[in-house]
């Protein structure tokens, strides 16, 4: 990937001619290097595994080697007698107090939510489920002692295939059966749209199971000083986790503090209440000493929640000129063995996005959640929306191929025009703003689309063994997960608001406390830019505190590209409240009416005079409290809770040129162009980094990653040698640019960006692979599009 270079970025911005430069002296829009990076890059970090506590012990878990079995005996006595071992427990030792891991999103009336014990007591339902644990003076003694534990299992049939799981007579994962829920949503007359349609496209796509691979493995440290507890965890959600742990363990919420220290990536995998977090808390309560657990990478592949794993059946009806009439979507979604925090909600997050940026009169979405004997699935970068975007962008390309049209032209014929916003889609969402025409035109120009199409035609005519494919993805997404009202309508178990506080210190410095919980996004820098502009204080005078429920006491944390559009707005509103307080004090000290003051450059100035008070002077005046007006308290500090009225809808156009060797199946991305529209931008350098990382993750699904199990439910991809993640050397240079249509849903006009690259890139890459292979009669290659799968597709077509 191209190195992030602010100078280069500035040149690109200038060349684009479409982006607003920051006003003179303003921070918003400036490509600031991230404040947090110097500490992270120089090793001054606080990962959970680095933390030490006096008398701390180490926990290791014994995990089931069986995908499905009854536990008939667990004997931990052999482990207890070994040197360095302090204690050893089975699931039965915690049966009365461990409760059930929570599911916060019952998506339907018929949903089945089985008990999910953090440590299995009588039955295991996936390989890797904890059945016992050892607590020792170091982790190596604890690991060795696991071998002395004896567990007897009575094997039960594994349930690995979703379709077979739903057939009568299938072995049951749970007594209630293998169907977790079913949902159907209809808008318009889909039967009429499909009936006698001039063009009917029917396709089935498979979203393979993925394993989130954050750079920092999960780790937990729990301690107690009697009746209060502290839990450090590499989590994305310290506030949600605190509530859920209190509910699960019975520890009163006000006696539990959760801290997310430095967290090295999450991508949704740390948006969870894990068995290890609950058990470490129970262990420290039982033993009275701090205990720590850190997963190995192999343990993580087995037991971090997995992502995707859907079978998507789409039927699209269109007119002969390419205009879409309607769309039917039928999903099977693999829940795994249990429903975790938002497991059933993941496919529902895509329910409103299968129509993408396109206009149509009828839409039907059906989804069945299925239990299998695999690790549960849950949120993974994009959570439901990458799956939906993949499906609609793939079938739009199929429509173009069926009609012999250019895929760009089919999209133009169906997308929402810029002058039609705000636009309420067939699925019921109201997109506030967008300009798909502008983003696409910019992408086509940067890509050299016409020239590449000419080269493709030439290669096809010559029968070149290396064919060129061109992939298109014109996406939008629903992000900024709030609005609480909408989450309530979806039966989600929490709100979507966010909280922010601004403390004006006596010396004029500013402390910002945010309920968001960054783990690589750059909130400290972006929030500082917002506050610097709003209060007129230097960027370096702002510090941001987060990730500790004793410091940031309210919050809904970080996921779903929500932090800026919800948490950033809460901080902005808190700044506005600071200025309201400061105005009263300034008017009193300057002996004028508040209406005679204007706020400019960090100072309240009396119009028509040279009299002024800076925000720093007012902060000190509030601190001394020697001369406050009647009814004004001795502080300017302010809090705000923000809850938007609508989601955020970034969009863009991604284009991929792919060379496919038709003799070996080898692929090479020759060029990749991404033009994204994320509304107004606080820091273009951060946006560019988010887009780069997102594209890499989307390409990884398209070409590299897949969790593979054998028929007995054993995960075969437990190491980095088996589960293929691309490195920088495997990826091309990305050409990125932006267009800008401000959101009308928030004061800054910003939209989410954290998931955009991942959502857009997977269909662009697969469309490119398939486009290269169309002359051979190939219309799909299952992800990941490995050389072997492409070669086999070609061999099948030739035979």
PDB file of C-alpha atoms in Angstrom, residues 48-244:
ATOM      1  CA  UNK A  48      -4.033  -5.468  28.863  1.00  0.00           C
ATOM      2  CA  UNK A  49      -1.420  -8.207  28.729  1.00  0.00           C
ATOM      3  CA  UNK A  50       1.259  -5.696  29.809  1.00  0.00           C
ATOM      4  CA  UNK A  51      -0.589  -4.852  33.028  1.00  0.00           C
ATOM      5  CA  UNK A  52       0.588  -6.305  36.319  1.00  0.00           C
ATOM      6  CA  UNK A  53      -1.059  -6.460  39.740  1.00  0.00           C
ATOM      7  CA  UNK A  54       0.494  -7.561  43.067  1.00  0.00           C
ATOM      8  CA  UNK A  55      -0.134 -11.260  43.653  1.00  0.00           C
ATOM      9  CA  UNK A  56      -1.591 -11.739  40.202  1.00  0.00           C
ATOM     10  CA  UNK A  57      -2.331 -15.293  39.001  1.00  0.00           C
ATOM     11  CA  UNK A  58      -2.776 -16.612  35.474  1.00  0.00           C
ATOM     12  CA  UNK A  59      -5.725 -18.472  33.999  1.00  0.00           C
ATOM     13  CA  UNK A  60      -5.704 -21.044  31.227  1.00  0.00           C
ATOM     14  CA  UNK A  61      -8.796 -22.768  29.891  1.00  0.00           C
ATOM     15  CA  UNK A  62      -9.216 -26.367  28.882  1.00  0.00           C
ATOM     16  CA  UNK A  63     -11.315 -26.425  25.730  1.00  0.00           C
ATOM     17  CA  UNK A  64     -13.506 -29.052  24.159  1.00  0.00           C
ATOM     18  CA  UNK A  65     -11.970 -31.108  21.334  1.00  0.00           C
ATOM     19  CA  UNK A  66     -15.494 -32.199  20.401  1.00  0.00           C
ATOM     20  CA  UNK A  67     -17.956 -30.189  18.315  1.00  0.00           C
ATOM     21  CA  UNK A  68     -20.914 -31.809  20.059  1.00  0.00           C
ATOM     22  CA  UNK A  69     -20.868 -34.087  23.089  1.00  0.00           C
ATOM     23  CA  UNK A  70     -22.267 -34.700  26.539  1.00  0.00           C
ATOM     24  CA  UNK A  71     -19.820 -34.155  29.362  1.00  0.00           C
ATOM     25  CA  UNK A  72     -19.987 -37.263  31.548  1.00  0.00           C
ATOM     26  CA  UNK A  73     -17.047 -36.571  33.869  1.00  0.00           C
ATOM     27  CA  UNK A  74     -14.565 -33.809  34.641  1.00  0.00           C
ATOM     28  CA  UNK A  75     -11.766 -34.463  37.145  1.00  0.00           C
ATOM     29  CA  UNK A  76      -9.478 -31.511  37.879  1.00  0.00           C
ATOM     30  CA  UNK A  77      -7.812 -33.060  40.950  1.00  0.00           C
ATOM     31  CA  UNK A  78      -4.690 -34.038  39.050  1.00  0.00           C
ATOM     32  CA  UNK A  79      -4.086 -30.436  38.066  1.00  0.00           C
ATOM     33  CA  UNK A  80      -4.616 -29.104  41.581  1.00  0.00           C
ATOM     34  CA  UNK A  81      -1.683 -31.153  42.900  1.00  0.00           C
ATOM     35  CA  UNK A  82       0.887 -29.770  40.467  1.00  0.00           C
ATOM     36  CA  UNK A  83       3.559 -27.212  41.469  1.00  0.00           C
ATOM     37  CA  UNK A  84       2.504 -23.602  41.008  1.00  0.00           C
ATOM     38  CA  UNK A  85      -1.173 -24.456  40.610  1.00  0.00           C
ATOM     39  CA  UNK A  86      -3.414 -22.533  42.990  1.00  0.00           C
ATOM     40  CA  UNK A  87      -6.793 -23.787  41.874  1.00  0.00           C
ATOM     41  CA  UNK A  88      -8.607 -25.673  39.156  1.00  0.00           C
ATOM     42  CA  UNK A  89     -12.314 -25.675  38.379  1.00  0.00           C
ATOM     43  CA  UNK A  90     -14.824 -27.307  36.080  1.00  0.00           C
ATOM     44  CA  UNK A  91     -17.991 -25.755  34.712  1.00  0.00           C
ATOM     45  CA  UNK A  92     -20.008 -27.467  37.431  1.00  0.00           C
ATOM     46  CA  UNK A  93     -18.049 -25.481  40.049  1.00  0.00           C
ATOM     47  CA  UNK A  94     -19.556 -22.288  38.584  1.00  0.00           C
ATOM     48  CA  UNK A  95     -22.942 -23.648  37.553  1.00  0.00           C
ATOM     49  CA  UNK A  96     -24.850 -21.725  40.206  1.00  0.00           C
ATOM     50  CA  UNK A  97     -23.229 -18.335  39.660  1.00  0.00           C
ATOM     51  CA  UNK A  98     -21.984 -18.013  36.069  1.00  0.00           C
ATOM     52  CA  UNK A  99     -25.356 -17.206  34.535  1.00  0.00           C
ATOM     53  CA  UNK A 100     -25.778 -17.094  30.765  1.00  0.00           C
ATOM     54  CA  UNK A 101     -23.870 -14.964  28.261  1.00  0.00           C
ATOM     55  CA  UNK A 102     -26.291 -12.295  27.031  1.00  0.00           C
ATOM     56  CA  UNK A 103     -27.980 -11.809  23.681  1.00  0.00           C
ATOM     57  CA  UNK A 104     -29.216  -8.218  23.402  1.00  0.00           C
ATOM     58  CA  UNK A 105     -31.037  -8.473  20.095  1.00  0.00           C
ATOM     59  CA  UNK A 106     -34.075 -10.797  19.963  1.00  0.00           C
ATOM     60  CA  UNK A 107     -35.034 -10.003  16.378  1.00  0.00           C
ATOM     61  CA  UNK A 108     -38.345 -11.846  16.199  1.00  0.00           C
ATOM     62  CA  UNK A 109     -41.190 -13.156  18.288  1.00  0.00           C
ATOM     63  CA  UNK A 110     -40.248 -16.761  17.505  1.00  0.00           C
ATOM     64  CA  UNK A 111     -36.566 -16.451  18.413  1.00  0.00           C
ATOM     65  CA  UNK A 112     -34.960 -19.222  20.451  1.00  0.00           C
ATOM     66  CA  UNK A 113     -32.255 -17.972  22.823  1.00  0.00           C
ATOM     67  CA  UNK A 114     -30.685 -20.999  24.529  1.00  0.00           C
ATOM     68  CA  UNK A 115     -28.771 -20.709  27.779  1.00  0.00           C
ATOM     69  CA  UNK A 116     -25.132 -20.014  27.062  1.00  0.00           C
ATOM     70  CA  UNK A 117     -22.992 -20.904  30.098  1.00  0.00           C
ATOM     71  CA  UNK A 118     -19.540 -19.264  30.022  1.00  0.00           C
ATOM     72  CA  UNK A 119     -18.066 -22.656  30.954  1.00  0.00           C
ATOM     73  CA  UNK A 120     -19.864 -25.770  29.730  1.00  0.00           C
ATOM     74  CA  UNK A 121     -21.461 -27.879  32.458  1.00  0.00           C
ATOM     75  CA  UNK A 122     -23.192 -30.820  30.816  1.00  0.00           C
ATOM     76  CA  UNK A 123     -22.844 -30.461  27.042  1.00  0.00           C
ATOM     77  CA  UNK A 124     -20.426 -28.864  24.554  1.00  0.00           C
ATOM     78  CA  UNK A 125     -21.616 -27.511  21.222  1.00  0.00           C
ATOM     79  CA  UNK A 126     -18.474 -26.349  19.438  1.00  0.00           C
ATOM     80  CA  UNK A 127     -14.775 -27.147  19.410  1.00  0.00           C
ATOM     81  CA  UNK A 128     -13.038 -24.712  21.730  1.00  0.00           C
ATOM     82  CA  UNK A 129     -15.837 -24.289  24.287  1.00  0.00           C
ATOM     83  CA  UNK A 130     -14.317 -23.999  27.776  1.00  0.00           C
ATOM     84  CA  UNK A 131     -14.857 -27.031  30.040  1.00  0.00           C
ATOM     85  CA  UNK A 132     -12.347 -26.394  32.854  1.00  0.00           C
ATOM     86  CA  UNK A 133      -9.662 -23.955  33.943  1.00  0.00           C
ATOM     87  CA  UNK A 134      -6.431 -23.828  35.888  1.00  0.00           C
ATOM     88  CA  UNK A 135      -5.155 -20.874  37.906  1.00  0.00           C
ATOM     89  CA  UNK A 136      -1.413 -20.853  38.537  1.00  0.00           C
ATOM     90  CA  UNK A 137       1.498 -18.609  39.382  1.00  0.00           C
ATOM     91  CA  UNK A 138       2.449 -18.280  35.731  1.00  0.00           C
ATOM     92  CA  UNK A 139       0.714 -19.079  32.484  1.00  0.00           C
ATOM     93  CA  UNK A 140       3.121 -21.838  31.523  1.00  0.00           C
ATOM     94  CA  UNK A 141       2.472 -23.823  34.694  1.00  0.00           C
ATOM     95  CA  UNK A 142      -1.222 -23.277  34.109  1.00  0.00           C
ATOM     96  CA  UNK A 143      -0.936 -24.526  30.522  1.00  0.00           C
ATOM     97  CA  UNK A 144       1.031 -27.607  31.595  1.00  0.00           C
ATOM     98  CA  UNK A 145      -1.509 -28.410  34.302  1.00  0.00           C
ATOM     99  CA  UNK A 146      -4.347 -28.549  31.787  1.00  0.00           C
ATOM    100  CA  UNK A 147      -2.901 -31.877  30.645  1.00  0.00           C
ATOM    101  CA  UNK A 148      -3.638 -33.358  34.064  1.00  0.00           C
ATOM    102  CA  UNK A 149      -7.367 -32.671  33.795  1.00  0.00           C
ATOM    103  CA  UNK A 150      -9.515 -35.622  32.774  1.00  0.00           C
ATOM    104  CA  UNK A 151     -12.736 -35.100  30.813  1.00  0.00           C
ATOM    105  CA  UNK A 152     -14.991 -37.839  29.490  1.00  0.00           C
ATOM    106  CA  UNK A 153     -17.321 -37.072  26.602  1.00  0.00           C
ATOM    107  CA  UNK A 154     -20.225 -38.948  25.050  1.00  0.00           C
ATOM    108  CA  UNK A 155     -20.057 -37.897  21.403  1.00  0.00           C
ATOM    109  CA  UNK A 156     -23.136 -36.449  19.707  1.00  0.00           C
ATOM    110  CA  UNK A 157     -23.548 -35.774  15.973  1.00  0.00           C
ATOM    111  CA  UNK A 158     -22.006 -32.568  14.697  1.00  0.00           C
ATOM    112  CA  UNK A 159     -24.338 -30.220  12.807  1.00  0.00           C
ATOM    113  CA  UNK A 160     -22.271 -28.360  10.231  1.00  0.00           C
ATOM    114  CA  UNK A 161     -24.466 -27.593   7.226  1.00  0.00           C
ATOM    115  CA  UNK A 162     -27.249 -25.000   7.493  1.00  0.00           C
ATOM    116  CA  UNK A 163     -29.520 -26.570   4.896  1.00  0.00           C
ATOM    117  CA  UNK A 164     -29.175 -30.034   6.429  1.00  0.00           C
ATOM    118  CA  UNK A 165     -29.714 -28.587   9.890  1.00  0.00           C
ATOM    119  CA  UNK A 166     -33.193 -27.436   8.840  1.00  0.00           C
ATOM    120  CA  UNK A 167     -34.262 -30.780   7.391  1.00  0.00           C
ATOM    121  CA  UNK A 168     -36.602 -33.007   9.415  1.00  0.00           C
ATOM    122  CA  UNK A 169     -34.679 -35.601  11.355  1.00  0.00           C
ATOM    123  CA  UNK A 170     -31.476 -33.578  11.563  1.00  0.00           C
ATOM    124  CA  UNK A 171     -29.553 -33.981  14.813  1.00  0.00           C
ATOM    125  CA  UNK A 172     -30.409 -31.103  17.149  1.00  0.00           C
ATOM    126  CA  UNK A 173     -27.928 -28.544  18.454  1.00  0.00           C
ATOM    127  CA  UNK A 174     -30.452 -27.543  21.120  1.00  0.00           C
ATOM    128  CA  UNK A 175     -33.520 -29.341  22.355  1.00  0.00           C
ATOM    129  CA  UNK A 176     -35.737 -26.644  20.805  1.00  0.00           C
ATOM    130  CA  UNK A 177     -34.327 -27.423  17.354  1.00  0.00           C
ATOM    131  CA  UNK A 178     -31.921 -25.841  14.921  1.00  0.00           C
ATOM    132  CA  UNK A 179     -33.972 -22.859  13.776  1.00  0.00           C
ATOM    133  CA  UNK A 180     -33.077 -19.801  15.818  1.00  0.00           C
ATOM    134  CA  UNK A 181     -35.563 -17.406  14.218  1.00  0.00           C
ATOM    135  CA  UNK A 182     -37.217 -16.409  10.974  1.00  0.00           C
ATOM    136  CA  UNK A 183     -37.969 -12.912   9.723  1.00  0.00           C
ATOM    137  CA  UNK A 184     -39.791 -11.659   6.657  1.00  0.00           C
ATOM    138  CA  UNK A 185     -40.072  -8.037   5.513  1.00  0.00           C
ATOM    139  CA  UNK A 186     -42.067  -7.009   2.466  1.00  0.00           C
ATOM    140  CA  UNK A 187     -42.411  -3.680   0.679  1.00  0.00           C
ATOM    141  CA  UNK A 188     -44.539  -3.452  -2.444  1.00  0.00           C
ATOM    142  CA  UNK A 189     -45.877  -6.358  -4.505  1.00  0.00           C
ATOM    143  CA  UNK A 190     -42.850  -8.561  -5.141  1.00  0.00           C
ATOM    144  CA  UNK A 191     -44.910 -11.305  -6.783  1.00  0.00           C
ATOM    145  CA  UNK A 192     -46.234  -8.829  -9.316  1.00  0.00           C
ATOM    146  CA  UNK A 193     -42.722  -7.469  -9.939  1.00  0.00           C
ATOM    147  CA  UNK A 194     -41.342 -10.922 -10.627  1.00  0.00           C
ATOM    148  CA  UNK A 195     -44.333 -12.168 -12.600  1.00  0.00           C
ATOM    149  CA  UNK A 196     -43.743 -11.958 -16.348  1.00  0.00           C
ATOM    150  CA  UNK A 197     -40.644  -9.821 -15.842  1.00  0.00           C
ATOM    151  CA  UNK A 198     -38.740  -9.473 -19.145  1.00  0.00           C
ATOM    152  CA  UNK A 199     -35.525 -10.259 -17.268  1.00  0.00           C
ATOM    153  CA  UNK A 200     -35.297 -12.494 -14.232  1.00  0.00           C
ATOM    154  CA  UNK A 201     -31.920 -13.109 -12.579  1.00  0.00           C
ATOM    155  CA  UNK A 202     -31.701 -15.845  -9.960  1.00  0.00           C
ATOM    156  CA  UNK A 203     -28.425 -16.293  -8.105  1.00  0.00           C
ATOM    157  CA  UNK A 204     -27.080 -17.884  -4.926  1.00  0.00           C
ATOM    158  CA  UNK A 205     -23.992 -16.465  -3.248  1.00  0.00           C
ATOM    159  CA  UNK A 206     -22.044 -17.821  -0.309  1.00  0.00           C
ATOM    160  CA  UNK A 207     -20.554 -15.520   2.294  1.00  0.00           C
ATOM    161  CA  UNK A 208     -17.814 -17.648   3.747  1.00  0.00           C
ATOM    162  CA  UNK A 209     -17.124 -17.759   7.477  1.00  0.00           C
ATOM    163  CA  UNK A 210     -14.367 -15.344   8.506  1.00  0.00           C
ATOM    164  CA  UNK A 211     -12.214 -15.118  11.624  1.00  0.00           C
ATOM    165  CA  UNK A 212     -11.559 -11.568  12.881  1.00  0.00           C
ATOM    166  CA  UNK A 213      -7.830 -11.108  13.386  1.00  0.00           C
ATOM    167  CA  UNK A 214      -7.156  -7.987  15.417  1.00  0.00           C
ATOM    168  CA  UNK A 215      -3.472  -7.243  15.880  1.00  0.00           C
ATOM    169  CA  UNK A 216      -3.837  -7.458  19.683  1.00  0.00           C
ATOM    170  CA  UNK A 217      -5.261 -10.784  20.891  1.00  0.00           C
ATOM    171  CA  UNK A 218      -7.984 -10.659  23.524  1.00  0.00           C
ATOM    172  CA  UNK A 219      -6.861 -10.339  27.138  1.00  0.00           C
ATOM    173  CA  UNK A 220      -8.620  -9.873  30.491  1.00  0.00           C
ATOM    174  CA  UNK A 221      -7.362  -8.864  33.941  1.00  0.00           C
ATOM    175  CA  UNK A 222      -9.737  -8.858  36.917  1.00  0.00           C
ATOM    176  CA  UNK A 223      -9.076  -7.740  40.481  1.00  0.00           C
ATOM    177  CA  UNK A 224     -11.010  -7.037  43.662  1.00  0.00           C
ATOM    178  CA  UNK A 225     -10.390  -5.179  46.890  1.00  0.00           C
ATOM    179  CA  UNK A 226     -13.232  -6.814  48.747  1.00  0.00           C
ATOM    180  CA  UNK A 227     -16.585  -5.508  47.623  1.00  0.00           C
ATOM    181  CA  UNK A 228     -15.494  -3.645  44.503  1.00  0.00           C
ATOM    182  CA  UNK A 229     -14.144  -5.072  41.279  1.00  0.00           C
ATOM    183  CA  UNK A 230     -12.041  -3.791  38.385  1.00  0.00           C
ATOM    184  CA  UNK A 231     -11.874  -5.486  35.018  1.00  0.00           C
ATOM    185  CA  UNK A 232      -9.375  -4.501  32.332  1.00  0.00           C
ATOM    186  CA  UNK A 233     -10.222  -5.933  28.940  1.00  0.00           C
ATOM    187  CA  UNK A 234      -9.198  -5.458  25.328  1.00  0.00           C
ATOM    188  CA  UNK A 235     -12.784  -4.543  24.564  1.00  0.00           C
ATOM    189  CA  UNK A 236     -14.510  -2.106  22.224  1.00  0.00           C
ATOM    190  CA  UNK A 237     -17.403  -1.638  24.653  1.00  0.00           C
ATOM    191  CA  UNK A 238     -16.385  -0.934  28.271  1.00  0.00           C
ATOM    192  CA  UNK A 239     -19.729   0.715  29.103  1.00  0.00           C
ATOM    193  CA  UNK A 240     -21.939  -1.964  27.576  1.00  0.00           C
ATOM    194  CA  UNK A 241     -19.691  -4.617  29.091  1.00  0.00           C
ATOM    195  CA  UNK A 242     -20.061  -3.148  32.579  1.00  0.00           C
ATOM    196  CA  UNK A 243     -23.855  -3.273  32.384  1.00  0.00           C
ATOM    197  CA  UNK A 244     -23.904  -6.789  30.994  1.00  0.00           C
TER     198      UNK A 244
END
